[in-house]
GROMACS .gro file of N, CA and C in nm:
model
  309
    1MET      N    1  12.239  11.738  10.147
    1MET     CA    2  12.222  11.686  10.281
    1MET      C    3  12.160  11.545  10.280
    2ALA      N    4  12.212  11.460  10.359
    2ALA     CA    5  12.175  11.326  10.364
    2ALA      C    6  12.031  11.313  10.447
    3ILE      N    7  11.941  11.226  10.397
    3ILE     CA    8  11.823  11.202  10.459
    3ILE      C    9  11.837  11.088  10.565
    4ASN      N   10  11.795  11.117  10.689
    4ASN     CA   11  11.806  11.014  10.794
    4ASN      C   12  11.692  10.904  10.791
    5ILE      N   13  11.736  10.771  10.791
    5ILE     CA   14  11.642  10.677  10.789
    5ILE      C   15  11.664  10.584  10.909
    6ARG      N   16  11.564  10.546  10.984
    6ARG     CA   17  11.575  10.450  11.081
    6ARG      C   18  11.497  10.326  11.042
    7MET      N   19  11.555  10.205  11.044
    7MET     CA   20  11.485  10.099  10.975
    7MET      C   21  11.499   9.972  11.080
    8ARG      N   22  11.384   9.897  11.078
    8ARG     CA   23  11.379   9.751  11.143
    8ARG      C   24  11.320   9.662  11.053
    9ALA      N   25  11.354   9.530  11.076
    9ALA     CA   26  11.288   9.430  10.986
    9ALA      C   27  11.274   9.302  11.083
   10LYS      N   28  11.181   9.222  11.040
   10LYS     CA   29  11.156   9.098  11.112
   10LYS      C   30  11.121   8.991  11.005
   11VAL      N   31  11.184   8.880  11.012
   11VAL     CA   32  11.160   8.764  10.921
   11VAL      C   33  11.077   8.665  10.976
   12VAL      N   34  10.972   8.614  10.903
   12VAL     CA   35  10.880   8.514  10.947
   12VAL      C   36  10.845   8.435  10.819
   13ASN      N   37  10.886   8.304  10.810
   13ASN     CA   38  10.846   8.219  10.709
   13ASN      C   39  10.876   8.264  10.559
   14GLY      N   40  10.999   8.324  10.547
   14GLY     CA   41  11.041   8.362  10.413
   14GLY      C   42  10.998   8.499  10.373
   15GLU      N   43  10.930   8.568  10.467
   15GLU     CA   44  10.886   8.708  10.439
   15GLU      C   45  10.943   8.801  10.540
   16ALA      N   46  10.983   8.923  10.495
   16ALA     CA   47  11.029   9.013  10.594
   16ALA      C   48  10.944   9.137  10.601
   17GLU      N   49  10.911   9.174  10.718
   17GLU     CA   50  10.834   9.300  10.737
   17GLU      C   51  10.934   9.406  10.768
   18VAL      N   52  10.953   9.502  10.672
   18VAL     CA   53  11.049   9.607  10.688
   18VAL      C   54  10.972   9.737  10.722
   19LYS      N   55  11.016   9.801  10.834
   19LYS     CA   56  10.957   9.926  10.879
   19LYS      C   57  11.063  10.030  10.879
   20ALA      N   58  11.029  10.151  10.822
   20ALA     CA   59  11.125  10.260  10.833
   20ALA      C   60  11.062  10.393  10.865
   21LEU      N   61  11.135  10.468  10.953
   21LEU     CA   62  11.087  10.604  10.990
   21LEU      C   63  11.194  10.686  10.917
   22ILE      N   64  11.150  10.787  10.842
   22ILE     CA   65  11.226  10.866  10.756
   22ILE      C   66  11.214  11.018  10.813
   23LYS      N   67  11.330  11.083  10.841
   23LYS     CA   68  11.312  11.220  10.894
   23LYS      C   69  11.329  11.308  10.775
   24HIS      N   70  11.221  11.374  10.746
   24HIS     CA   71  11.219  11.466  10.629
   24HIS      C   72  11.110  11.562  10.645
   25GLU      N   73  11.128  11.693  10.597
   25GLU     CA   74  11.022  11.801  10.614
   25GLU      C   75  10.900  11.776  10.522
   26MET      N   76  10.914  11.715  10.412
   26MET     CA   77  10.807  11.686  10.317
   26MET      C   78  10.725  11.822  10.285
   27GLU      N   79  10.791  11.925  10.251
   27GLU     CA   80  10.715  12.047  10.220
   27GLU      C   81  10.666  12.033  10.078
   28SER      N   82  10.529  12.056  10.059
   28SER     CA   83  10.473  12.035   9.938
   28SER      C   84  10.487  12.153   9.841
   29GLY      N   85  10.514  12.273   9.884
   29GLY     CA   86  10.532  12.388   9.809
   29GLY      C   87  10.403  12.468   9.798
   30ALA      N   88  10.303  12.420   9.863
   30ALA     CA   89  10.168  12.484   9.860
   30ALA      C   90  10.144  12.573   9.978
   31ARG      N   91  10.217  12.556  10.078
   31ARG     CA   92  10.201  12.631  10.204
   31ARG      C   93  10.266  12.766  10.196
   32MET      N   94  10.191  12.871  10.244
   32MET     CA   95  10.252  13.012  10.228
   32MET      C   96  10.321  13.049  10.357
   33ASN      N   97  10.427  13.130  10.338
   33ASN     CA   98  10.500  13.188  10.451
   33ASN      C   99  10.432  13.315  10.476
   34LYS      N  100  10.370  13.340  10.600
   34LYS     CA  101  10.294  13.448  10.632
   34LYS      C  102  10.385  13.572  10.648
   35LYS      N  103  10.519  13.561  10.679
   35LYS     CA  104  10.597  13.674  10.690
   35LYS      C  105  10.642  13.733  10.559
   36THR      N  106  10.662  13.654  10.464
   36THR     CA  107  10.709  13.705  10.330
   36THR      C  108  10.595  13.706  10.230
   37GLY      N  109  10.489  13.627  10.247
   37GLY     CA  110  10.380  13.616  10.155
   37GLY      C  111  10.396  13.528  10.033
   38LYS      N  112  10.525  13.463  10.043
   38LYS     CA  113  10.562  13.370   9.932
   38LYS      C  114  10.551  13.223   9.984
   39PRO      N  115  10.525  13.132   9.887
   39PRO     CA  116  10.520  12.991   9.933
   39PRO      C  117  10.655  12.941   9.968
   40PHE      N  118  10.641  12.840  10.067
   40PHE     CA  119  10.773  12.779  10.105
   40PHE      C  120  10.820  12.696   9.989
   41PRO      N  121  10.940  12.677   9.954
   41PRO     CA  122  10.982  12.595   9.843
   41PRO      C  123  10.944  12.443   9.871
   42ALA      N  124  10.905  12.382   9.754
   42ALA     CA  125  10.875  12.238   9.763
   42ALA      C  126  11.011  12.159   9.790
   43LYS      N  127  10.989  12.063   9.883
   43LYS     CA  128  11.096  11.961   9.918
   43LYS      C  129  11.032  11.849   9.965
   44TYR      N  130  11.025  11.744   9.883
   44TYR     CA  131  10.964  11.623   9.931
   44TYR      C  132  11.036  11.502   9.854
   45ILE      N  133  11.019  11.387   9.931
   45ILE     CA  134  11.076  11.267   9.869
   45ILE      C  135  10.989  11.219   9.757
   46ASN      N  136  11.060  11.191   9.641
   46ASN     CA  137  10.984  11.149   9.526
   46ASN      C  138  11.020  11.013   9.483
   47THR      N  139  11.124  10.953   9.527
   47THR     CA  140  11.166  10.814   9.475
   47THR      C  141  11.215  10.730   9.604
   48VAL      N  142  11.151  10.613   9.622
   48VAL     CA  143  11.192  10.529   9.727
   48VAL      C  144  11.208  10.387   9.666
   49GLU      N  145  11.319  10.328   9.703
   49GLU     CA  146  11.346  10.191   9.656
   49GLU      C  147  11.379  10.099   9.775
   50VAL      N  148  11.334   9.975   9.769
   50VAL     CA  149  11.369   9.877   9.872
   50VAL      C  150  11.441   9.762   9.790
   51LEU      N  151  11.567   9.731   9.833
   51LEU     CA  152  11.645   9.624   9.764
   51LEU      C  153  11.673   9.516   9.857
   52VAL      N  154  11.669   9.397   9.802
   52VAL     CA  155  11.712   9.269   9.879
   52VAL      C  156  11.831   9.210   9.812
   53ASN      N  157  11.939   9.212   9.879
   53ASN     CA  158  12.069   9.172   9.829
   53ASN      C  159  12.101   9.240   9.691
   54GLY      N  160  12.074   9.370   9.683
   54GLY     CA  161  12.090   9.439   9.563
   54GLY      C  162  11.993   9.425   9.445
   55THR      N  163  11.891   9.347   9.469
   55THR     CA  164  11.779   9.335   9.368
   55THR      C  165  11.661   9.415   9.417
   56LYS      N  166  11.605   9.482   9.321
   56LYS     CA  167  11.498   9.580   9.351
   56LYS      C  168  11.375   9.497   9.395
   57ALA      N  169  11.318   9.517   9.511
   57ALA     CA  170  11.182   9.450   9.548
   57ALA      C  171  11.073   9.544   9.555
   58VAL      N  172  11.097   9.676   9.576
   58VAL     CA  173  10.993   9.772   9.581
   58VAL      C  174  11.045   9.897   9.514
   59ASP      N  175  10.967   9.961   9.431
   59ASP     CA  176  11.003  10.080   9.362
   59ASP      C  177  10.875  10.167   9.366
   60SER      N  178  10.880  10.280   9.443
   60SER     CA  179  10.767  10.365   9.459
   60SER      C  180  10.801  10.513   9.432
   61GLN      N  181  10.691  10.587   9.387
   61GLN     CA  182  10.710  10.731   9.367
   61GLN      C  183  10.615  10.794   9.454
   62TRP      N  184  10.664  10.896   9.536
   62TRP     CA  185  10.587  10.970   9.630
   62TRP      C  186  10.572  11.112   9.586
   63SER      N  187  10.485  11.182   9.650
   63SER     CA  188  10.466  11.330   9.618
   63SER      C  189  10.473  11.416   9.746
   64GLY      N  190  10.431  11.535   9.731
   64GLY     CA  191  10.423  11.626   9.841
   64GLY      C  192  10.306  11.601   9.931
   65ALA      N  193  10.225  11.508   9.899
   65ALA     CA  194  10.097  11.479   9.979
   65ALA      C  195  10.134  11.386  10.094
   66VAL      N  196  10.265  11.341  10.095
   66VAL     CA  197  10.289  11.256  10.217
   66VAL      C  198  10.342  11.341  10.332
   67SER      N  199  10.315  11.288  10.460
   67SER     CA  200  10.326  11.365  10.574
   67SER      C  201  10.467  11.388  10.609
   68THR      N  202  10.491  11.486  10.696
   68THR     CA  203  10.633  11.515  10.751
   68THR      C  204  10.682  11.394  10.830
   69ASN      N  205  10.803  11.361  10.820
   69ASN     CA  206  10.863  11.244  10.882
   69ASN      C  207  10.785  11.118  10.861
   70PRO      N  208  10.776  11.079  10.735
   70PRO     CA  209  10.692  10.957  10.698
   70PRO      C  210  10.741  10.832  10.759
   71TYR      N  211  10.637  10.747  10.772
   71TYR     CA  212  10.665  10.609  10.829
   71TYR      C  213  10.631  10.518  10.710
   72MET      N  214  10.717  10.416  10.666
   72MET     CA  215  10.696  10.326  10.563
   72MET      C  216  10.703  10.185  10.612
   73GLY      N  217  10.610  10.099  10.571
   73GLY     CA  218  10.622   9.962  10.602
   73GLY      C  219  10.587   9.870  10.487
   74VAL      N  220  10.664   9.782  10.456
   74VAL     CA  221  10.647   9.688  10.340
   74VAL      C  222  10.674   9.544  10.386
   75ILE      N  223  10.618   9.451  10.321
   75ILE     CA  224  10.640   9.305  10.338
   75ILE      C  225  10.697   9.252  10.211
   76ILE      N  226  10.823   9.196  10.213
   76ILE     CA  227  10.891   9.150  10.097
   76ILE      C  228  10.945   9.001  10.125
   77LYS      N  229  10.964   8.935  10.016
   77LYS     CA  230  11.031   8.802  10.024
   77LYS      C  231  11.183   8.816  10.056
   78ALA      N  232  11.221   8.760  10.165
   78ALA     CA  233  11.357   8.771  10.214
   78ALA      C  234  11.379   8.666  10.323
   79ASN      N  235  11.503   8.629  10.349
   79ASN     CA  236  11.537   8.526  10.448
   79ASN      C  237  11.633   8.589  10.535
   80ALA      N  238  11.657   8.517  10.656
   80ALA     CA  239  11.759   8.564  10.748
   80ALA      C  240  11.898   8.561  10.680
   81GLY      N  241  11.975   8.667  10.702
   81GLY     CA  242  12.109   8.682  10.643
   81GLY      C  243  12.110   8.767  10.535
   82ASP      N  244  11.993   8.795  10.466
   82ASP     CA  245  11.984   8.889  10.351
   82ASP      C  246  12.005   9.033  10.388
   83ASP      N  247  12.067   9.110  10.306
   83ASP     CA  248  12.079   9.249  10.317
   83ASP      C  249  11.955   9.320  10.255
   84VAL      N  250  11.900   9.400  10.337
   84VAL     CA  251  11.790   9.492  10.287
   84VAL      C  252  11.826   9.635  10.297
   85THR      N  253  11.811   9.711  10.177
   85THR     CA  254  11.864   9.838  10.171
   85THR      C  255  11.735   9.925  10.125
   86ILE      N  256  11.729  10.050  10.183
   86ILE     CA  257  11.623  10.142  10.138
   86ILE      C  258  11.709  10.261  10.075
   87ASN      N  259  11.680  10.298   9.955
   87ASN     CA  260  11.734  10.421   9.894
   87ASN      C  261  11.623  10.512   9.861
   88LEU      N  262  11.648  10.642   9.897
   88LEU     CA  263  11.545  10.743   9.853
   88LEU      C  264  11.621  10.868   9.820
   89ALA      N  265  11.530  10.951   9.737
   89ALA     CA  266  11.587  11.086   9.688
   89ALA      C  267  11.470  11.176   9.691
   90ASP      N  268  11.502  11.299   9.721
   90ASP     CA  269  11.385  11.408   9.709
   90ASP      C  270  11.407  11.492   9.587
   91ASN      N  271  11.315  11.578   9.572
   91ASN     CA  272  11.306  11.668   9.447
   91ASN      C  273  11.417  11.763   9.435
   92THR      N  274  11.498  11.784   9.546
   92THR     CA  275  11.609  11.881   9.537
   92THR      C  276  11.741  11.807   9.526
   93GLY      N  277  11.747  11.676   9.517
   93GLY     CA  278  11.858  11.603   9.493
   93GLY      C  279  11.918  11.539   9.616
   94ASP      N  280  11.865  11.568   9.732
   94ASP     CA  281  11.916  11.505   9.849
   94ASP      C  282  11.885  11.360   9.849
   95LYS      N  283  11.970  11.273   9.903
   95LYS     CA  284  11.955  11.130   9.905
   95LYS      C  285  11.974  11.081  10.046
   96GLY      N  286  11.916  10.956  10.061
   96GLY     CA  287  11.942  10.887  10.194
   96GLY      C  288  11.945  10.731  10.157
   97THR      N  289  12.021  10.664  10.239
   97THR     CA  290  12.029  10.517  10.221
   97THR      C  291  12.051  10.450  10.354
   98GLU      N  292  11.998  10.335  10.384
   98GLU     CA  293  12.014  10.261  10.510
   98GLU      C  294  12.006  10.112  10.466
   99THR      N  295  12.103  10.023  10.523
   99THR     CA  296  12.108   9.889  10.498
   99THR      C  297  12.110   9.823  10.629
  100ILE      N  298  12.031   9.706  10.642
  100ILE     CA  299  12.029   9.619  10.760
  100ILE      C  300  12.048   9.473  10.712
  101LYS      N  301  12.114   9.399  10.796
  101LYS     CA  302  12.113   9.244  10.765
  101LYS      C  303  12.002   9.188  10.851
  102LEU      N  304  11.914   9.101  10.785
  102LEU     CA  305  11.805   9.042  10.841
  102LEU      C  306  11.862   8.936  10.940
  103LYS      N  307  11.790   8.923  11.053
  103LYS     CA  308  11.831   8.826  11.154
  103LYS      C  309  11.725   8.706  11.157
   0.00000   0.00000   0.00000
């Protein structure tokens, strides 16, 4: 299942502030289901990449400690007209990607 990403970016003096809201349950696997007595299966984003024109600008590893529907903000070197892409994947193999052209 694809992971939904909403992204915005603003360019000022050769730097772009990229903001993203990611819709994901981010289940750590430590929370117990009261009805069954078993833990909810872990499902969290573990890899996030930000690319500028196909070149990796940010590479981060996340864990189950990140909140549900996480918000991410980064400042990267980029100019108007550049393509910025966010790629992410969770521990179950689901992936998400979003690309915007900077104005």
